[in-house]
Coordinates of C-alpha atoms and ligand atoms in Angstrom, one line a residue:
M8 CA 126.2 108.1 90.8
Q9 CA 127.5 106.9 87.5
S10 CA 130.0 104.1 87.0
I11 CA 130.4 101.9 84.0
L12 CA 131.8 99.3 86.6
A13 CA 128.4 98.9 87.9
R14 CA 127.3 97.0 84.5
P15 CA 126.6 93.4 85.4
A16 CA 128.0 90.8 82.9
H17 CA 124.5 90.0 81.4
V18 CA 123.9 93.5 80.2
P19 CA 124.8 93.9 76.6
A20 CA 127.2 97.0 75.9
D21 CA 124.8 98.3 73.3
R22 CA 121.9 98.7 75.9
I23 CA 123.8 101.0 78.0
V24 CA 122.6 104.7 78.4
D25 CA 123.7 107.5 80.5
F26 CA 120.5 108.4 82.2
D27 CA 119.5 109.3 85.7
I28 CA 115.8 109.2 86.4
F29 CA 116.2 112.0 88.9
E30 CA 117.9 114.2 86.3
P31 CA 116.9 113.3 82.9
P32 CA 118.6 115.8 80.4
G33 CA 116.6 119.1 80.3
V34 CA 114.0 118.0 82.8
E35 CA 113.9 121.6 84.3
Q36 CA 112.4 122.8 81.1
D37 CA 110.4 119.8 80.0
Y38 CA 109.8 116.6 81.9
F39 CA 108.2 114.9 78.8
A40 CA 110.9 115.9 76.2
A41 CA 113.6 114.8 78.7
W42 CA 112.2 111.4 78.8
Q43 CA 111.6 111.1 75.2
S44 CA 115.3 111.7 74.6
L45 CA 115.8 108.2 75.6
V46 CA 113.6 106.8 72.6
R47 CA 114.9 106.4 69.2
E48 CA 113.0 105.1 66.2
D49 CA 114.0 101.5 65.7
G50 CA 116.0 101.9 69.0
P51 CA 116.1 99.3 71.8
G52 CA 112.9 98.6 73.8
I53 CA 114.9 98.3 76.9
V54 CA 118.1 99.9 78.2
W55 CA 120.4 99.8 81.2
T56 CA 121.7 102.7 83.2
S57 CA 124.2 102.4 85.9
A58 CA 122.9 105.4 87.8
N59 CA 121.1 104.9 91.2
G60 CA 122.5 101.4 91.7
G61 CA 122.0 100.2 88.2
H62 CA 118.7 99.3 86.6
W63 CA 116.8 98.6 83.4
I64 CA 114.4 101.1 81.8
A65 CA 111.7 100.0 79.4
T66 CA 111.5 102.6 76.6
R67 CA 108.8 101.1 74.2
G68 CA 105.2 101.6 75.2
E69 CA 104.0 98.1 74.8
I70 CA 107.0 96.8 76.9
V71 CA 106.2 99.3 79.6
R72 CA 102.6 98.1 79.7
A73 CA 103.2 94.5 79.5
L74 CA 105.9 94.4 82.2
W75 CA 103.7 96.7 84.5
A76 CA 100.8 94.1 84.2
D77 CA 103.1 91.2 84.9
N78 CA 102.8 90.6 88.6
V79 CA 104.0 87.0 88.4
R80 CA 107.5 87.3 87.2
L81 CA 107.9 90.9 88.6
S82 CA 107.6 92.0 92.2
S83 CA 106.6 95.3 93.7
E84 CA 108.6 94.9 96.8
V85 CA 111.6 97.2 95.8
L86 CA 109.3 100.3 95.4
A87 CA 111.7 102.4 93.7
V88 CA 115.2 102.6 92.2
T89 CA 116.2 104.8 95.1
P90 CA 118.4 102.2 96.9
G91 CA 116.9 101.3 100.3
L92 CA 113.6 103.2 100.0
G93 CA 111.5 100.1 99.7
E94 CA 112.8 98.8 103.1
V95 CA 112.1 102.1 104.7
M96 CA 108.5 102.7 103.5
R97 CA 107.2 99.0 103.4
F98 CA 104.0 100.4 102.0
I99 CA 100.7 98.4 102.1
P100 CA 99.3 97.5 99.5
L101 CA 101.8 99.1 97.1
Q102 CA 104.8 96.9 98.0
Q103 CA 102.9 93.6 98.4
D104 CA 102.7 90.8 96.0
S105 CA 100.1 88.2 95.4
P106 CA 98.6 86.4 97.2
E107 CA 99.4 88.6 100.3
H108 CA 98.4 91.8 98.4
Q109 CA 94.8 90.9 97.6
P110 CA 92.9 91.0 101.0
F111 CA 94.7 94.3 101.9
R112 CA 93.9 95.8 98.4
M113 CA 90.3 94.6 98.6
A114 CA 90.0 96.5 102.0
V115 CA 91.6 99.7 100.7
M116 CA 89.3 99.5 97.5
K117 CA 86.2 99.3 99.7
G118 CA 87.3 102.4 101.5
F119 CA 87.5 104.1 98.0
A120 CA 84.3 103.0 96.8
S121 CA 82.7 105.2 94.2
R122 CA 79.8 106.3 96.5
F123 CA 82.3 107.8 98.9
V124 CA 84.1 109.6 96.0
V125 CA 80.7 111.0 94.8
A126 CA 80.0 112.1 98.3
M127 CA 83.3 114.0 98.6
E128 CA 82.6 116.1 95.5
P129 CA 80.8 119.1 97.2
Q130 CA 83.8 119.3 99.6
V131 CA 86.3 119.2 97.0
T132 CA 84.3 121.9 95.0
Q133 CA 84.3 124.1 98.1
V134 CA 88.1 123.8 98.7
A135 CA 88.7 124.5 95.1
R136 CA 86.4 127.6 95.0
E137 CA 87.9 129.0 98.2
L138 CA 91.4 128.7 96.8
I139 CA 90.5 130.1 93.6
D140 CA 88.7 133.0 95.1
G141 CA 91.7 133.8 97.2
L142 CA 93.7 134.2 94.0
I143 CA 91.5 135.9 91.6
D144 CA 92.3 139.5 92.5
R145 CA 96.0 139.0 92.7
G146 CA 96.4 138.8 88.9
S147 CA 99.1 136.3 89.2
C148 CA 100.3 133.3 91.2
D149 CA 102.7 130.4 91.4
F150 CA 100.1 127.7 90.8
V151 CA 102.2 124.9 92.3
A152 CA 102.6 126.6 95.7
D153 CA 99.3 128.5 95.7
F154 CA 96.9 125.9 94.5
A155 CA 98.3 122.5 93.4
E156 CA 100.1 121.8 96.7
I157 CA 97.2 122.9 98.9
L158 CA 94.2 121.1 97.2
P159 CA 95.1 117.4 97.8
L160 CA 96.2 118.3 101.4
H161 CA 92.8 119.6 102.1
I162 CA 91.2 116.6 100.6
F163 CA 93.5 114.2 102.5
L164 CA 92.5 115.9 105.7
T165 CA 88.8 115.6 104.8
L166 CA 89.1 111.9 103.9
I167 CA 90.6 111.1 107.2
D168 CA 88.3 113.5 109.1
V169 CA 90.9 115.6 110.9
P170 CA 90.8 119.3 111.7
L171 CA 91.9 121.7 108.9
S172 CA 94.3 123.2 111.6
D173 CA 96.6 120.2 110.9
R174 CA 97.2 121.8 107.5
P175 CA 100.6 123.5 108.3
R176 CA 102.0 120.4 109.8
L177 CA 100.9 118.2 106.8
R178 CA 102.0 120.9 104.3
A179 CA 105.5 120.8 105.7
L180 CA 105.6 117.1 105.1
G181 CA 103.9 117.3 101.8
S182 CA 106.6 119.9 100.5
Q183 CA 109.4 117.6 101.7
L184 CA 107.8 114.9 99.6
T185 CA 107.1 117.0 96.5
R186 CA 110.2 119.2 96.8
P187 CA 112.7 117.6 99.0
D188 CA 115.2 120.3 100.2
G189 CA 117.7 117.8 101.6
S190 CA 116.9 118.7 105.2
M191 CA 115.4 115.3 105.9
T192 CA 116.4 111.8 105.2
V193 CA 113.7 109.4 103.9
E194 CA 113.7 107.6 107.3
Q195 CA 113.0 111.0 108.9
L196 CA 110.2 111.8 106.5
R197 CA 108.7 108.4 107.1
D198 CA 108.9 108.9 110.9
A199 CA 107.4 112.4 110.7
A200 CA 104.4 110.9 108.6
D201 CA 104.1 108.1 111.1
D202 CA 104.1 110.5 114.1
Y203 CA 101.6 112.7 112.5
L204 CA 99.3 109.7 111.6
A205 CA 99.8 107.6 114.9
P206 CA 97.1 109.2 117.2
Y207 CA 94.5 109.1 114.4
I208 CA 95.2 105.5 113.5
A209 CA 94.9 104.5 117.2
A210 CA 91.7 106.4 117.6
R211 CA 90.1 104.9 114.5
M212 CA 91.1 101.4 115.5
A213 CA 89.6 101.8 118.9
N214 CA 86.5 103.7 117.8
P215 CA 85.9 103.4 114.0
G216 CA 84.0 106.3 112.5
T217 CA 83.0 106.9 108.9
D218 CA 86.3 108.4 107.7
L219 CA 88.5 106.6 105.1
F220 CA 90.9 105.1 107.6
S221 CA 88.0 103.7 109.8
R222 CA 86.4 102.1 106.7
I223 CA 89.5 100.4 105.6
L224 CA 90.7 99.3 109.0
S225 CA 87.2 97.8 109.9
E226 CA 87.6 95.5 106.8
P227 CA 88.9 92.1 108.1
I228 CA 92.1 90.7 106.5
D229 CA 91.5 87.0 105.8
G230 CA 89.0 87.1 108.8
R231 CA 91.3 88.8 111.4
A232 CA 91.8 92.4 112.4
W233 CA 94.6 94.6 111.1
S234 CA 97.8 94.7 113.2
E235 CA 99.1 98.0 114.3
D236 CA 102.1 97.6 112.0
E237 CA 100.0 96.9 108.9
A238 CA 97.7 99.8 109.8
R239 CA 100.6 102.2 109.9
R240 CA 102.0 101.0 106.6
M241 CA 98.7 101.3 104.9
C242 CA 98.0 104.8 106.3
R243 CA 101.5 105.9 105.3
N244 CA 100.9 104.5 101.7
L245 CA 97.7 106.5 101.5
L246 CA 99.5 109.8 102.7
F247 CA 102.5 109.3 100.4
G248 CA 100.4 108.1 97.5
G249 CA 97.7 110.7 97.3
L250 CA 99.7 114.0 97.7
D251 CA 102.4 114.7 95.3
T252 CA 100.8 112.5 92.5
V253 CA 97.7 114.9 92.5
V254 CA 100.0 117.9 92.9
A255 CA 101.7 116.8 89.8
M256 CA 98.6 116.1 87.8
V257 CA 96.7 119.3 88.6
G258 CA 99.9 121.3 87.8
M259 CA 100.2 119.6 84.3
V260 CA 96.6 120.2 83.6
A261 CA 96.9 124.0 84.6
L262 CA 100.0 124.2 82.5
H263 CA 98.2 122.7 79.5
L264 CA 95.3 125.3 79.9
A265 CA 97.8 128.2 80.2
R266 CA 99.5 127.2 77.1
H267 CA 96.3 126.5 75.1
P268 CA 93.8 129.4 75.7
Q269 CA 91.7 127.9 72.9
D270 CA 91.1 124.8 75.2
Q271 CA 90.1 127.2 78.0
A272 CA 87.6 128.8 75.7
L273 CA 86.2 125.4 74.3
L274 CA 85.7 124.0 77.8
R275 CA 84.1 127.2 79.0
E276 CA 81.7 127.0 76.2
R277 CA 81.3 123.2 76.3
P278 CA 81.5 122.2 80.1
D279 CA 79.9 118.9 79.0
L280 CA 83.3 118.0 77.6
I281 CA 85.1 118.4 80.9
P282 CA 85.1 114.7 82.0
D283 CA 86.4 113.6 78.6
A284 CA 89.0 116.5 78.8
A285 CA 90.1 115.3 82.3
D286 CA 90.6 111.7 81.0
E287 CA 92.6 112.9 77.9
L288 CA 94.8 115.4 80.0
M289 CA 95.5 112.6 82.4
R290 CA 96.6 110.5 79.5
R291 CA 98.6 113.2 77.9
Y292 CA 100.5 114.2 81.1
P293 CA 101.7 111.1 82.9
T294 CA 104.4 111.7 85.4
V295 CA 104.4 108.6 87.6
S296 CA 106.9 105.9 87.1
V297 CA 107.2 102.6 88.8
S298 CA 110.0 100.2 89.7
R299 CA 109.9 96.3 89.9
N300 CA 112.2 93.8 90.9
L301 CA 112.4 90.5 88.8
V302 CA 111.7 87.3 90.7
T303 CA 112.9 85.2 87.9
D304 CA 115.0 85.5 84.7
V305 CA 112.9 87.1 81.9
E306 CA 113.7 87.6 78.3
V307 CA 112.6 91.1 77.1
D308 CA 113.4 92.6 73.7
G309 CA 115.9 90.1 73.0
V310 CA 117.8 90.6 76.4
M311 CA 117.9 88.2 79.3
L312 CA 117.1 90.1 82.5
K313 CA 118.1 88.3 85.6
A314 CA 116.2 87.5 88.8
G315 CA 116.9 90.4 91.3
D316 CA 117.4 93.0 88.4
I317 CA 115.3 96.2 88.8
I318 CA 113.3 97.5 85.9
Y319 CA 111.9 101.1 85.7
L320 CA 108.7 101.5 83.9
P321 CA 107.8 105.2 83.0
S322 CA 104.3 105.8 82.2
V323 CA 105.3 108.7 80.0
L324 CA 107.0 106.3 77.5
H325 CA 103.8 104.2 77.2
N326 CA 101.2 107.0 76.8
L327 CA 103.4 109.2 74.5
D328 CA 104.4 106.3 72.2
P329 CA 102.9 106.6 68.8
A330 CA 102.5 102.8 68.6
S331 CA 100.3 103.0 71.8
F332 CA 98.3 106.1 70.9
D333 CA 97.6 107.9 67.7
A334 CA 99.3 111.3 67.6
P335 CA 99.9 110.9 71.3
E336 CA 101.1 114.5 71.9
T337 CA 98.0 115.9 70.7
V338 CA 95.3 116.6 73.2
R339 CA 92.0 115.6 71.7
F340 CA 89.0 115.7 73.9
D341 CA 87.1 113.3 71.7
R342 CA 89.4 110.4 72.0
K343 CA 86.7 108.5 74.0
L344 CA 89.6 106.9 76.1
N345 CA 89.2 103.8 78.1
A346 CA 90.9 105.0 81.2
T347 CA 92.4 101.7 81.9
R348 CA 94.2 101.6 78.5
H349 CA 96.7 104.3 79.4
T350 CA 99.2 103.8 82.4
T351 CA 99.0 107.2 84.1
M352 CA 97.2 105.4 87.1
G353 CA 99.1 102.2 86.5
V354 CA 97.7 98.8 85.1
G355 CA 97.1 95.4 86.5
A356 CA 97.0 94.3 90.2
H357 CA 98.3 97.6 91.6
R358 CA 96.3 100.0 89.5
C359 CA 95.7 103.1 91.6
V360 CA 93.1 102.7 94.3
G361 CA 92.7 106.5 94.3
A362 CA 92.0 106.8 90.6
G363 CA 88.3 107.7 91.0
L364 CA 89.1 110.3 93.6
A365 CA 92.0 111.8 91.5
R366 CA 89.8 111.9 88.4
M367 CA 87.0 113.7 90.3
E368 CA 89.7 116.2 91.7
V369 CA 90.7 116.9 88.2
I370 CA 87.1 117.4 86.9
V371 CA 86.3 119.6 89.8
F372 CA 89.5 121.6 89.3
L373 CA 88.6 122.2 85.5
R374 CA 85.1 123.1 86.2
E375 CA 85.8 125.6 89.0
W376 CA 89.0 127.1 87.4
L377 CA 87.4 127.6 84.2
G378 CA 84.2 128.8 85.6
R379 CA 85.6 131.4 88.0
M380 CA 88.9 132.5 86.4
P381 CA 89.3 134.8 83.4
T382 CA 91.7 133.5 80.6
V383 CA 94.9 132.5 82.3
R384 CA 98.3 132.5 80.6
L385 CA 101.9 131.7 81.4
D386 CA 103.9 134.6 83.1
P387 CA 106.3 135.7 80.3
D388 CA 108.8 137.0 82.9
R389 CA 109.1 133.8 85.0
P390 CA 110.0 130.3 83.7
V391 CA 108.0 127.1 84.2
T392 CA 110.3 124.6 86.0
M393 CA 109.9 120.9 86.3
K394 CA 111.6 118.0 88.1
G395 CA 112.2 114.3 87.4
G396 CA 112.0 111.4 89.8
N397 CA 109.4 108.8 90.5
V398 CA 106.7 111.5 90.3
G399 CA 107.8 114.2 87.9
A400 CA 106.1 117.6 88.3
C401 CA 106.1 121.3 87.8
T402 CA 108.1 122.7 90.5
A403 CA 107.1 126.4 89.6
L404 CA 104.2 127.4 87.3
P405 CA 103.9 131.1 87.3
L406 CA 100.5 132.3 85.8
R407 CA 99.0 135.7 85.0
W408 CA 95.5 136.9 84.2
D409 CA 93.9 140.3 83.7
Ligands
HEM516 C1 96.5 111.9 89.7 C2 96.8 111.4 90.9 C3 97.4 110.0 91.0 C4 98.2 109.3 90.1 C5 98.8 109.8 88.8 C6 98.4 108.0 90.8 C7 99.2 107.0 90.2 C8 99.3 105.7 90.7 C9 100.0 104.6 90.0 C10 100.7 104.6 88.7 C11 99.8 103.6 90.8 C12 100.3 102.1 90.5 C13 101.6 101.7 91.2 C14 102.2 100.5 90.8 O1 101.8 99.8 89.9 O2 103.2 100.1 91.4 C15 99.1 103.9 92.1 C16 98.7 103.0 93.0 C17 98.3 103.5 94.3 N1 97.7 104.8 94.5 FE1 97.7 106.3 93.1 N2 97.8 107.9 91.9 C18 97.1 109.1 92.1 C19 96.3 109.5 93.2 C20 96.1 108.6 94.3 C21 95.3 109.1 95.5 C22 94.5 110.4 95.6 C23 95.5 108.1 96.4 C24 94.9 108.0 97.7 C25 94.7 109.0 98.5 C26 96.4 107.2 95.8 C27 96.7 105.9 96.4 C28 97.3 104.9 95.7 C29 97.5 103.6 96.5 C30 97.2 103.2 97.8 C31 98.1 102.7 95.4 C32 98.5 101.3 95.6 C33 97.5 100.3 95.0 C34 97.9 98.9 95.2 O3 99.2 98.6 95.3 O4 97.1 97.9 95.1 N3 96.7 107.5 94.6 N4 98.7 105.3 91.9

């Protein structure tokens, strides 16, 4: 809801923009261009919108990154600009601040240790192959619904070691998360996720196995066991954190390939480039933005932000800022990126714990998709559509092949 009256006294008039993160202008056609419409050469590095309760948005790459890494003056408690969402979700470790955050994060990180990610690769490969083999003869698909939304669900079920027959139930939840149709409130969505997870959490706490939840919940927190409430909030965080983000990323990678048949050909010819290609595509197509609430007054770009203000940090405006990356919109597989330099997976204390898993999923997708499919192109008769929000994504990606 837009209202100029929502502008607090400390917001200079020349910083005000008319911008709703859920509906940036033209987002249906192009998420990236929609966000870049906010950036002007020599324009402000931080702006204020009165949409969604009123919040700041960092628009210059270096400011996005520096504030993202500042976990002293900025807190993660608020979770998102959606008013009230943080109080509903209470994610662990995502919404915790230091020092409370550390022991929980350590426990979750141990659960995602790289040996477990490596061990998962054959299963991810198998799922990707089955999905692709089910598509090949059709000659066309909507990549979002037919592939991108299904892969991370399978992976999540495998991670927590539950039967694949749970898929329809989790799928329904996942679609509400990635493409909410307004039929559920966020409280109902949280409760549905909790109801789904509850029996597994109870079982893993009583009798730990070797699955992800068991591994994390067996790690003591400051020498004590996890409480039920903490376990629920952590498992909820993993479920919500690992589905729509991967859907969005795999969708963008497939979109890039469909638009650039020469890159399909190059990676088929040189599969050794695939890991670097995965890193570069993840840099080029970031769609996660985070929100922080200020715990103290902070001066940014010549403006005094007040304690309690919310600031929105869009990864897209860091990764696609020419001051942060040379020719940022060009995909170059030889960039030799340091994956922690870009902010697709975040930066600082909360950097994604699933980053290794997500990267492996993208690599496996590239390898299997290019290895099994003929040249894939966009369907000329049906448009690609995208959405904005805290995780932007393709909502439809119609593809064709011969
Ligand atoms: C390409 C896919 C993914 C992207 C783009 C992504 C992005 C991010 C980002 C930007 C953050 C930092 C949030 C912040 O600073 O507030 C984050 C944190 C997190 N992610 Fe991911 N993520 C992905 C996949 C996953 C997966 C597969 C999982 C788990 C199954 C996961 C679980 C988490 C968790 C638990 C955190 C919170 C870490 C903390 O607060 O210490 N993510 N992710």
